[in-house]
Amino acid sequence: MSTEPQQTDAPEQTEQRRRGLEMMSKVYGWEMSDGPGDFFAHTADQVFGEVWSREGLSVRDRRLVLLGALAQAGQIDVAEIQAGAALANGELTPEQLEEISLFLCYYVGWPLGTKMHFMFGDVIGKHRKKQEK
């Protein structure tokens, strides 16, 4: 039996990366593991390790702001991920998502708000089916 330490290719995780991965897991509702490359590093370290981890706003607050920004940009596919995570994490209820879509219709325009409304309906349906199991 060897007593020498095993070498790994993975670099030691920084505090910023650990904080980022922890916040990513909290935001998305599933365990996030470290990933390769500069893009993942910036996402984990900066977006989640710094921006999402700042004091002053809760995860729910940040998610609400993000949903509005995504609606304005027409990024319905990304908003779908956020809406599903908000329901799974108990940050928003189905009724609140429906209210958000109506509210957004008046601020981002009826067509984009309507897209959000129908996407939220799909997300709510999936969430309810998952709860029934």
PDB file of N, CA and C in Angstrom, residues 33-122:
ATOM      1  N   SER A  33     -21.026  20.790 -10.243  1.00  0.00           N
ATOM      2  CA  SER A  33     -19.623  20.427 -10.059  1.00  0.00           C
ATOM      3  C   SER A  33     -18.757  21.346 -10.911  1.00  0.00           C
ATOM      4  N   ASP A  34     -17.481  21.352 -10.606  1.00  0.00           N
ATOM      5  CA  ASP A  34     -16.542  22.208 -11.314  1.00  0.00           C
ATOM      6  C   ASP A  34     -16.480  21.801 -12.786  1.00  0.00           C
ATOM      7  N   GLY A  35     -16.175  22.747 -13.637  1.00  0.00           N
ATOM      8  CA  GLY A  35     -16.109  22.474 -15.068  1.00  0.00           C
ATOM      9  C   GLY A  35     -14.833  23.037 -15.679  1.00  0.00           C
ATOM     10  N   PRO A  36     -14.568  22.649 -16.899  1.00  0.00           N
ATOM     11  CA  PRO A  36     -13.330  23.062 -17.559  1.00  0.00           C
ATOM     12  C   PRO A  36     -13.476  24.388 -18.322  1.00  0.00           C
ATOM     13  N   GLY A  37     -12.355  25.008 -18.573  1.00  0.00           N
ATOM     14  CA  GLY A  37     -12.299  26.129 -19.494  1.00  0.00           C
ATOM     15  C   GLY A  37     -12.557  27.489 -18.893  1.00  0.00           C
ATOM     16  N   ASP A  38     -12.171  28.494 -19.664  1.00  0.00           N
ATOM     17  CA  ASP A  38     -12.309  29.882 -19.237  1.00  0.00           C
ATOM     18  C   ASP A  38     -13.763  30.308 -19.087  1.00  0.00           C
ATOM     19  N   PHE A  39     -14.637  29.860 -19.996  1.00  0.00           N
ATOM     20  CA  PHE A  39     -16.040  30.271 -19.920  1.00  0.00           C
ATOM     21  C   PHE A  39     -16.654  29.815 -18.605  1.00  0.00           C
ATOM     22  N   PHE A  40     -16.435  28.546 -18.269  1.00  0.00           N
ATOM     23  CA  PHE A  40     -16.980  28.043 -17.009  1.00  0.00           C
ATOM     24  C   PHE A  40     -16.355  28.774 -15.829  1.00  0.00           C
ATOM     25  N   ALA A  41     -15.056  29.034 -15.889  1.00  0.00           N
ATOM     26  CA  ALA A  41     -14.367  29.735 -14.805  1.00  0.00           C
ATOM     27  C   ALA A  41     -14.975  31.111 -14.568  1.00  0.00           C
ATOM     28  N   HIS A  42     -15.221  31.856 -15.644  1.00  0.00           N
ATOM     29  CA  HIS A  42     -15.817  33.187 -15.493  1.00  0.00           C
ATOM     30  C   HIS A  42     -17.246  33.094 -14.965  1.00  0.00           C
ATOM     31  N   THR A  43     -17.995  32.116 -15.452  1.00  0.00           N
ATOM     32  CA  THR A  43     -19.369  31.940 -14.989  1.00  0.00           C
ATOM     33  C   THR A  43     -19.396  31.627 -13.494  1.00  0.00           C
ATOM     34  N   ALA A  44     -18.618  30.632 -13.085  1.00  0.00           N
ATOM     35  CA  ALA A  44     -18.618  30.224 -11.680  1.00  0.00           C
ATOM     36  C   ALA A  44     -18.014  31.296 -10.787  1.00  0.00           C
ATOM     37  N   ASP A  45     -16.839  31.798 -11.165  1.00  0.00           N
ATOM     38  CA  ASP A  45     -16.105  32.716 -10.287  1.00  0.00           C
ATOM     39  C   ASP A  45     -16.721  34.106 -10.241  1.00  0.00           C
ATOM     40  N   GLN A  46     -17.057  34.650 -11.386  1.00  0.00           N
ATOM     41  CA  GLN A  46     -17.523  36.030 -11.434  1.00  0.00           C
ATOM     42  C   GLN A  46     -19.041  36.137 -11.273  1.00  0.00           C
ATOM     43  N   VAL A  47     -19.778  35.469 -12.182  1.00  0.00           N
ATOM     44  CA  VAL A  47     -21.239  35.620 -12.167  1.00  0.00           C
ATOM     45  C   VAL A  47     -21.829  35.103 -10.857  1.00  0.00           C
ATOM     46  N   PHE A  48     -21.423  33.885 -10.460  1.00  0.00           N
ATOM     47  CA  PHE A  48     -22.025  33.306  -9.259  1.00  0.00           C
ATOM     48  C   PHE A  48     -21.204  33.531  -7.998  1.00  0.00           C
ATOM     49  N   GLY A  49     -19.877  33.483  -8.090  1.00  0.00           N
ATOM     50  CA  GLY A  49     -19.034  33.682  -6.921  1.00  0.00           C
ATOM     51  C   GLY A  49     -18.988  35.121  -6.445  1.00  0.00           C
ATOM     52  N   GLU A  50     -19.253  36.054  -7.333  1.00  0.00           N
ATOM     53  CA  GLU A  50     -19.214  37.472  -6.969  1.00  0.00           C
ATOM     54  C   GLU A  50     -20.601  38.125  -7.066  1.00  0.00           C
ATOM     55  N   VAL A  51     -21.184  38.153  -8.268  1.00  0.00           N
ATOM     56  CA  VAL A  51     -22.419  38.916  -8.480  1.00  0.00           C
ATOM     57  C   VAL A  51     -23.607  38.310  -7.722  1.00  0.00           C
ATOM     58  N   TRP A  52     -23.890  37.020  -7.923  1.00  0.00           N
ATOM     59  CA  TRP A  52     -25.026  36.400  -7.246  1.00  0.00           C
ATOM     60  C   TRP A  52     -24.788  36.269  -5.744  1.00  0.00           C
ATOM     61  N   SER A  53     -23.552  36.329  -5.295  1.00  0.00           N
ATOM     62  CA  SER A  53     -23.226  36.148  -3.885  1.00  0.00           C
ATOM     63  C   SER A  53     -23.161  37.451  -3.092  1.00  0.00           C
ATOM     64  N   ARG A  54     -23.329  38.567  -3.758  1.00  0.00           N
ATOM     65  CA  ARG A  54     -23.260  39.861  -3.067  1.00  0.00           C
ATOM     66  C   ARG A  54     -24.412  39.999  -2.066  1.00  0.00           C
ATOM     67  N   GLU A  55     -24.152  40.767  -1.028  1.00  0.00           N
ATOM     68  CA  GLU A  55     -25.211  41.091  -0.074  1.00  0.00           C
ATOM     69  C   GLU A  55     -26.121  42.142  -0.693  1.00  0.00           C
ATOM     70  N   GLY A  56     -27.274  42.322  -0.136  1.00  0.00           N
ATOM     71  CA  GLY A  56     -28.167  43.388  -0.575  1.00  0.00           C
ATOM     72  C   GLY A  56     -29.422  42.900  -1.273  1.00  0.00           C
ATOM     73  N   LEU A  57     -29.334  41.799  -1.986  1.00  0.00           N
ATOM     74  CA  LEU A  57     -30.502  41.206  -2.637  1.00  0.00           C
ATOM     75  C   LEU A  57     -30.494  39.709  -2.367  1.00  0.00           C
ATOM     76  N   SER A  58     -31.666  39.161  -2.185  1.00  0.00           N
ATOM     77  CA  SER A  58     -31.779  37.705  -2.024  1.00  0.00           C
ATOM     78  C   SER A  58     -31.692  37.044  -3.395  1.00  0.00           C
ATOM     79  N   VAL A  59     -31.543  35.739  -3.391  1.00  0.00           N
ATOM     80  CA  VAL A  59     -31.560  34.987  -4.651  1.00  0.00           C
ATOM     81  C   VAL A  59     -32.894  35.232  -5.349  1.00  0.00           C
ATOM     82  N   ARG A  60     -33.981  35.242  -4.600  1.00  0.00           N
ATOM     83  CA  ARG A  60     -35.310  35.489  -5.182  1.00  0.00           C
ATOM     84  C   ARG A  60     -35.364  36.871  -5.834  1.00  0.00           C
ATOM     85  N   ASP A  61     -34.847  37.881  -5.145  1.00  0.00           N
ATOM     86  CA  ASP A  61     -34.829  39.234  -5.715  1.00  0.00           C
ATOM     87  C   ASP A  61     -34.056  39.258  -7.037  1.00  0.00           C
ATOM     88  N   ARG A  62     -32.891  38.650  -7.023  1.00  0.00           N
ATOM     89  CA  ARG A  62     -32.054  38.630  -8.238  1.00  0.00           C
ATOM     90  C   ARG A  62     -32.762  37.879  -9.364  1.00  0.00           C
ATOM     91  N   ARG A  63     -33.443  36.798  -8.999  1.00  0.00           N
ATOM     92  CA  ARG A  63     -34.147  36.016 -10.021  1.00  0.00           C
ATOM     93  C   ARG A  63     -35.281  36.827 -10.636  1.00  0.00           C
ATOM     94  N   LEU A  64     -36.005  37.598  -9.829  1.00  0.00           N
ATOM     95  CA  LEU A  64     -37.081  38.441 -10.353  1.00  0.00           C
ATOM     96  C   LEU A  64     -36.532  39.477 -11.333  1.00  0.00           C
ATOM     97  N   VAL A  65     -35.434  40.117 -10.957  1.00  0.00           N
ATOM     98  CA  VAL A  65     -34.812  41.099 -11.849  1.00  0.00           C
ATOM     99  C   VAL A  65     -34.361  40.406 -13.141  1.00  0.00           C
ATOM    100  N   LEU A  66     -33.752  39.245 -12.997  1.00  0.00           N
ATOM    101  CA  LEU A  66     -33.277  38.504 -14.166  1.00  0.00           C
ATOM    102  C   LEU A  66     -34.426  38.091 -15.079  1.00  0.00           C
ATOM    103  N   LEU A  67     -35.532  37.648 -14.504  1.00  0.00           N
ATOM    104  CA  LEU A  67     -36.688  37.273 -15.333  1.00  0.00           C
ATOM    105  C   LEU A  67     -37.178  38.464 -16.150  1.00  0.00           C
ATOM    106  N   GLY A  68     -37.209  39.638 -15.543  1.00  0.00           N
ATOM    107  CA  GLY A  68     -37.608  40.836 -16.289  1.00  0.00           C
ATOM    108  C   GLY A  68     -36.637  41.154 -17.415  1.00  0.00           C
ATOM    109  N   ALA A  69     -35.343  41.067 -17.128  1.00  0.00           N
ATOM    110  CA  ALA A  69     -34.339  41.346 -18.152  1.00  0.00           C
ATOM    111  C   ALA A  69     -34.408  40.327 -19.280  1.00  0.00           C
ATOM    112  N   LEU A  70     -34.592  39.071 -18.935  1.00  0.00           N
ATOM    113  CA  LEU A  70     -34.686  38.023 -19.954  1.00  0.00           C
ATOM    114  C   LEU A  70     -35.942  38.198 -20.807  1.00  0.00           C
ATOM    115  N   ALA A  71     -37.026  38.602 -20.171  1.00  0.00           N
ATOM    116  CA  ALA A  71     -38.262  38.849 -20.928  1.00  0.00           C
ATOM    117  C   ALA A  71     -38.043  39.967 -21.934  1.00  0.00           C
ATOM    118  N   GLN A  72     -37.438  41.064 -21.484  1.00  0.00           N
ATOM    119  CA  GLN A  72     -37.180  42.199 -22.374  1.00  0.00           C
ATOM    120  C   GLN A  72     -36.305  41.801 -23.564  1.00  0.00           C
ATOM    121  N   ALA A  73     -35.347  40.916 -23.301  1.00  0.00           N
ATOM    122  CA  ALA A  73     -34.424  40.485 -24.358  1.00  0.00           C
ATOM    123  C   ALA A  73     -35.000  39.352 -25.211  1.00  0.00           C
ATOM    124  N   GLY A  74     -36.177  38.847 -24.838  1.00  0.00           N
ATOM    125  CA  GLY A  74     -36.768  37.742 -25.584  1.00  0.00           C
ATOM    126  C   GLY A  74     -36.061  36.414 -25.362  1.00  0.00           C
ATOM    127  N   GLN A  75     -35.330  36.296 -24.272  1.00  0.00           N
ATOM    128  CA  GLN A  75     -34.573  35.077 -23.958  1.00  0.00           C
ATOM    129  C   GLN A  75     -35.449  34.094 -23.179  1.00  0.00           C
ATOM    130  N   ILE A  76     -36.477  33.623 -23.833  1.00  0.00           N
ATOM    131  CA  ILE A  76     -37.475  32.778 -23.186  1.00  0.00           C
ATOM    132  C   ILE A  76     -36.875  31.443 -22.745  1.00  0.00           C
ATOM    133  N   ASP A  77     -35.929  30.903 -23.511  1.00  0.00           N
ATOM    134  CA  ASP A  77     -35.325  29.617 -23.147  1.00  0.00           C
ATOM    135  C   ASP A  77     -34.530  29.718 -21.851  1.00  0.00           C
ATOM    136  N   VAL A  78     -33.806  30.793 -21.652  1.00  0.00           N
ATOM    137  CA  VAL A  78     -33.061  30.990 -20.405  1.00  0.00           C
ATOM    138  C   VAL A  78     -34.031  31.292 -19.263  1.00  0.00           C
ATOM    139  N   ALA A  79     -35.061  32.072 -19.540  1.00  0.00           N
ATOM    140  CA  ALA A  79     -36.077  32.380 -18.531  1.00  0.00           C
ATOM    141  C   ALA A  79     -36.773  31.099 -18.062  1.00  0.00           C
ATOM    142  N   GLU A  80     -36.936  30.147 -18.946  1.00  0.00           N
ATOM    143  CA  GLU A  80     -37.565  28.874 -18.586  1.00  0.00           C
ATOM    144  C   GLU A  80     -36.749  28.146 -17.518  1.00  0.00           C
ATOM    145  N   ILE A  81     -35.433  28.156 -17.659  1.00  0.00           N
ATOM    146  CA  ILE A  81     -34.563  27.538 -16.656  1.00  0.00           C
ATOM    147  C   ILE A  81     -34.732  28.243 -15.316  1.00  0.00           C
ATOM    148  N   GLN A  82     -34.756  29.564 -15.346  1.00  0.00           N
ATOM    149  CA  GLN A  82     -34.896  30.351 -14.117  1.00  0.00           C
ATOM    150  C   GLN A  82     -36.256  30.132 -13.458  1.00  0.00           C
ATOM    151  N   ALA A  83     -37.308  30.078 -14.246  1.00  0.00           N
ATOM    152  CA  ALA A  83     -38.654  29.875 -13.708  1.00  0.00           C
ATOM    153  C   ALA A  83     -38.774  28.498 -13.066  1.00  0.00           C
ATOM    154  N   GLY A  84     -38.253  27.487 -13.736  1.00  0.00           N
ATOM    155  CA  GLY A  84     -38.288  26.138 -13.174  1.00  0.00           C
ATOM    156  C   GLY A  84     -37.529  26.039 -11.859  1.00  0.00           C
ATOM    157  N   ALA A  85     -36.371  26.681 -11.805  1.00  0.00           N
ATOM    158  CA  ALA A  85     -35.573  26.671 -10.573  1.00  0.00           C
ATOM    159  C   ALA A  85     -36.293  27.437  -9.466  1.00  0.00           C
ATOM    160  N   ALA A  86     -36.942  28.555  -9.799  1.00  0.00           N
ATOM    161  CA  ALA A  86     -37.668  29.339  -8.799  1.00  0.00           C
ATOM    162  C   ALA A  86     -38.806  28.526  -8.187  1.00  0.00           C
ATOM    163  N   LEU A  87     -39.514  27.768  -9.012  1.00  0.00           N
ATOM    164  CA  LEU A  87     -40.579  26.904  -8.486  1.00  0.00           C
ATOM    165  C   LEU A  87     -39.996  25.782  -7.636  1.00  0.00           C
ATOM    166  N   ALA A  88     -38.966  25.120  -8.137  1.00  0.00           N
ATOM    167  CA  ALA A  88     -38.364  23.996  -7.420  1.00  0.00           C
ATOM    168  C   ALA A  88     -37.770  24.428  -6.090  1.00  0.00           C
ATOM    169  N   ASN A  89     -37.215  25.635  -6.033  1.00  0.00           N
ATOM    170  CA  ASN A  89     -36.598  26.141  -4.805  1.00  0.00           C
ATOM    171  C   ASN A  89     -37.606  26.795  -3.864  1.00  0.00           C
ATOM    172  N   GLY A  90     -38.871  26.898  -4.283  1.00  0.00           N
ATOM    173  CA  GLY A  90     -39.894  27.501  -3.446  1.00  0.00           C
ATOM    174  C   GLY A  90     -39.804  29.018  -3.358  1.00  0.00           C
ATOM    175  N   GLU A  91     -39.097  29.632  -4.291  1.00  0.00           N
ATOM    176  CA  GLU A  91     -38.961  31.091  -4.293  1.00  0.00           C
ATOM    177  C   GLU A  91     -40.189  31.776  -4.883  1.00  0.00           C
ATOM    178  N   LEU A  92     -40.825  31.126  -5.818  1.00  0.00           N
ATOM    179  CA  LEU A  92     -42.033  31.657  -6.452  1.00  0.00           C
ATOM    180  C   LEU A  92     -43.072  30.557  -6.538  1.00  0.00           C
ATOM    181  N   THR A  93     -44.332  30.951  -6.484  1.00  0.00           N
ATOM    182  CA  THR A  93     -45.439  30.010  -6.641  1.00  0.00           C
ATOM    183  C   THR A  93     -45.934  30.074  -8.086  1.00  0.00           C
ATOM    184  N   PRO A  94     -46.702  29.086  -8.510  1.00  0.00           N
ATOM    185  CA  PRO A  94     -47.294  29.165  -9.839  1.00  0.00           C
ATOM    186  C   PRO A  94     -48.120  30.437 -10.035  1.00  0.00           C
ATOM    187  N   GLU A  95     -48.856  30.818  -9.012  1.00  0.00           N
ATOM    188  CA  GLU A  95     -49.690  32.017  -9.101  1.00  0.00           C
ATOM    189  C   GLU A  95     -48.831  33.281  -9.257  1.00  0.00           C
ATOM    190  N   GLN A  96     -47.707  33.312  -8.587  1.00  0.00           N
ATOM    191  CA  GLN A  96     -46.811  34.462  -8.723  1.00  0.00           C
ATOM    192  C   GLN A  96     -46.202  34.526 -10.119  1.00  0.00           C
ATOM    193  N   LEU A  97     -45.841  33.380 -10.689  1.00  0.00           N
ATOM    194  CA  LEU A  97     -45.316  33.380 -12.060  1.00  0.00           C
ATOM    195  C   LEU A  97     -46.372  33.899 -13.039  1.00  0.00           C
ATOM    196  N   GLU A  98     -47.608  33.493 -12.848  1.00  0.00           N
ATOM    197  CA  GLU A  98     -48.679  33.981 -13.721  1.00  0.00           C
ATOM    198  C   GLU A  98     -48.847  35.496 -13.581  1.00  0.00           C
ATOM    199  N   GLU A  99     -48.751  35.994 -12.363  1.00  0.00           N
ATOM    200  CA  GLU A  99     -48.855  37.435 -12.132  1.00  0.00           C
ATOM    201  C   GLU A  99     -47.677  38.177 -12.762  1.00  0.00           C
ATOM    202  N   ILE A 100     -46.499  37.582 -12.678  1.00  0.00           N
ATOM    203  CA  ILE A 100     -45.308  38.179 -13.294  1.00  0.00           C
ATOM    204  C   ILE A 100     -45.501  38.318 -14.797  1.00  0.00           C
ATOM    205  N   SER A 101     -46.051  37.288 -15.433  1.00  0.00           N
ATOM    206  CA  SER A 101     -46.217  37.356 -16.897  1.00  0.00           C
ATOM    207  C   SER A 101     -47.200  38.464 -17.283  1.00  0.00           C
ATOM    208  N   LEU A 102     -48.256  38.634 -16.521  1.00  0.00           N
ATOM    209  CA  LEU A 102     -49.207  39.710 -16.818  1.00  0.00           C
ATOM    210  C   LEU A 102     -48.547  41.072 -16.611  1.00  0.00           C
ATOM    211  N   PHE A 103     -47.840  41.222 -15.521  1.00  0.00           N
ATOM    212  CA  PHE A 103     -47.129  42.465 -15.222  1.00  0.00           C
ATOM    213  C   PHE A 103     -46.136  42.797 -16.345  1.00  0.00           C
ATOM    214  N   LEU A 104     -45.393  41.784 -16.787  1.00  0.00           N
ATOM    215  CA  LEU A 104     -44.401  42.001 -17.837  1.00  0.00           C
ATOM    216  C   LEU A 104     -45.029  42.427 -19.163  1.00  0.00           C
ATOM    217  N   CYS A 105     -46.229  41.953 -19.432  1.00  0.00           N
ATOM    218  CA  CYS A 105     -46.900  42.355 -20.671  1.00  0.00           C
ATOM    219  C   CYS A 105     -46.959  43.875 -20.801  1.00  0.00           C
ATOM    220  N   TYR A 106     -47.170  44.556 -19.696  1.00  0.00           N
ATOM    221  CA  TYR A 106     -47.294  46.010 -19.721  1.00  0.00           C
ATOM    222  C   TYR A 106     -45.949  46.727 -19.805  1.00  0.00           C
ATOM    223  N   TYR A 107     -44.874  46.054 -19.450  1.00  0.00           N
ATOM    224  CA  TYR A 107     -43.574  46.714 -19.428  1.00  0.00           C
ATOM    225  C   TYR A 107     -42.622  46.265 -20.526  1.00  0.00           C
ATOM    226  N   VAL A 108     -42.756  45.044 -21.017  1.00  0.00           N
ATOM    227  CA  VAL A 108     -41.882  44.583 -22.111  1.00  0.00           C
ATOM    228  C   VAL A 108     -42.653  44.442 -23.415  1.00  0.00           C
ATOM    229  N   GLY A 109     -43.940  44.654 -23.355  1.00  0.00           N
ATOM    230  CA  GLY A 109     -44.785  44.521 -24.531  1.00  0.00           C
ATOM    231  C   GLY A 109     -45.588  43.239 -24.486  1.00  0.00           C
ATOM    232  N   TRP A 110     -46.785  43.335 -25.064  1.00  0.00           N
ATOM    233  CA  TRP A 110     -47.701  42.200 -24.999  1.00  0.00           C
ATOM    234  C   TRP A 110     -47.151  40.938 -25.670  1.00  0.00           C
ATOM    235  N   PRO A 111     -46.508  41.025 -26.823  1.00  0.00           N
ATOM    236  CA  PRO A 111     -45.987  39.799 -27.450  1.00  0.00           C
ATOM    237  C   PRO A 111     -44.945  39.074 -26.594  1.00  0.00           C
ATOM    238  N   LEU A 112     -43.965  39.805 -26.050  1.00  0.00           N
ATOM    239  CA  LEU A 112     -42.949  39.156 -25.215  1.00  0.00           C
ATOM    240  C   LEU A 112     -43.550  38.665 -23.897  1.00  0.00           C
ATOM    241  N   GLY A 113     -44.417  39.454 -23.295  1.00  0.00           N
ATOM    242  CA  GLY A 113     -45.083  39.029 -22.064  1.00  0.00           C
ATOM    243  C   GLY A 113     -45.925  37.784 -22.280  1.00  0.00           C
ATOM    244  N   THR A 114     -46.554  37.706 -23.443  1.00  0.00           N
ATOM    245  CA  THR A 114     -47.358  36.532 -23.772  1.00  0.00           C
ATOM    246  C   THR A 114     -46.488  35.291 -23.942  1.00  0.00           C
ATOM    247  N   LYS A 115     -45.330  35.454 -24.557  1.00  0.00           N
ATOM    248  CA  LYS A 115     -44.392  34.322 -24.671  1.00  0.00           C
ATOM    249  C   LYS A 115     -44.001  33.832 -23.280  1.00  0.00           C
ATOM    250  N   MET A 116     -43.723  34.775 -22.386  1.00  0.00           N
ATOM    251  CA  MET A 116     -43.382  34.400 -21.010  1.00  0.00           C
ATOM    252  C   MET A 116     -44.562  33.682 -20.350  1.00  0.00           C
ATOM    253  N   HIS A 117     -45.771  34.189 -20.576  1.00  0.00           N
ATOM    254  CA  HIS A 117     -46.965  33.592 -19.986  1.00  0.00           C
ATOM    255  C   HIS A 117     -47.113  32.122 -20.397  1.00  0.00           C
ATOM    256  N   PHE A 118     -46.978  31.847 -21.682  1.00  0.00           N
ATOM    257  CA  PHE A 118     -47.140  30.460 -22.139  1.00  0.00           C
ATOM    258  C   PHE A 118     -45.990  29.573 -21.676  1.00  0.00           C
ATOM    259  N   MET A 119     -44.773  30.122 -21.646  1.00  0.00           N
ATOM    260  CA  MET A 119     -43.638  29.354 -21.145  1.00  0.00           C
ATOM    261  C   MET A 119     -43.837  29.048 -19.662  1.00  0.00           C
ATOM    262  N   PHE A 120     -44.270  30.056 -18.880  1.00  0.00           N
ATOM    263  CA  PHE A 120     -44.533  29.822 -17.459  1.00  0.00           C
ATOM    264  C   PHE A 120     -45.589  28.734 -17.291  1.00  0.00           C
ATOM    265  N   GLY A 121     -46.613  28.728 -18.136  1.00  0.00           N
ATOM    266  CA  GLY A 121     -47.641  27.687 -18.067  1.00  0.00           C
ATOM    267  C   GLY A 121     -47.046  26.301 -18.259  1.00  0.00           C
ATOM    268  N   ASP A 122     -46.135  26.169 -19.206  1.00  0.00           N
ATOM    269  CA  ASP A 122     -45.455  24.877 -19.424  1.00  0.00           C
ATOM    270  C   ASP A 122     -44.627  24.478 -18.210  1.00  0.00           C
TER     271      ASP A 122
END
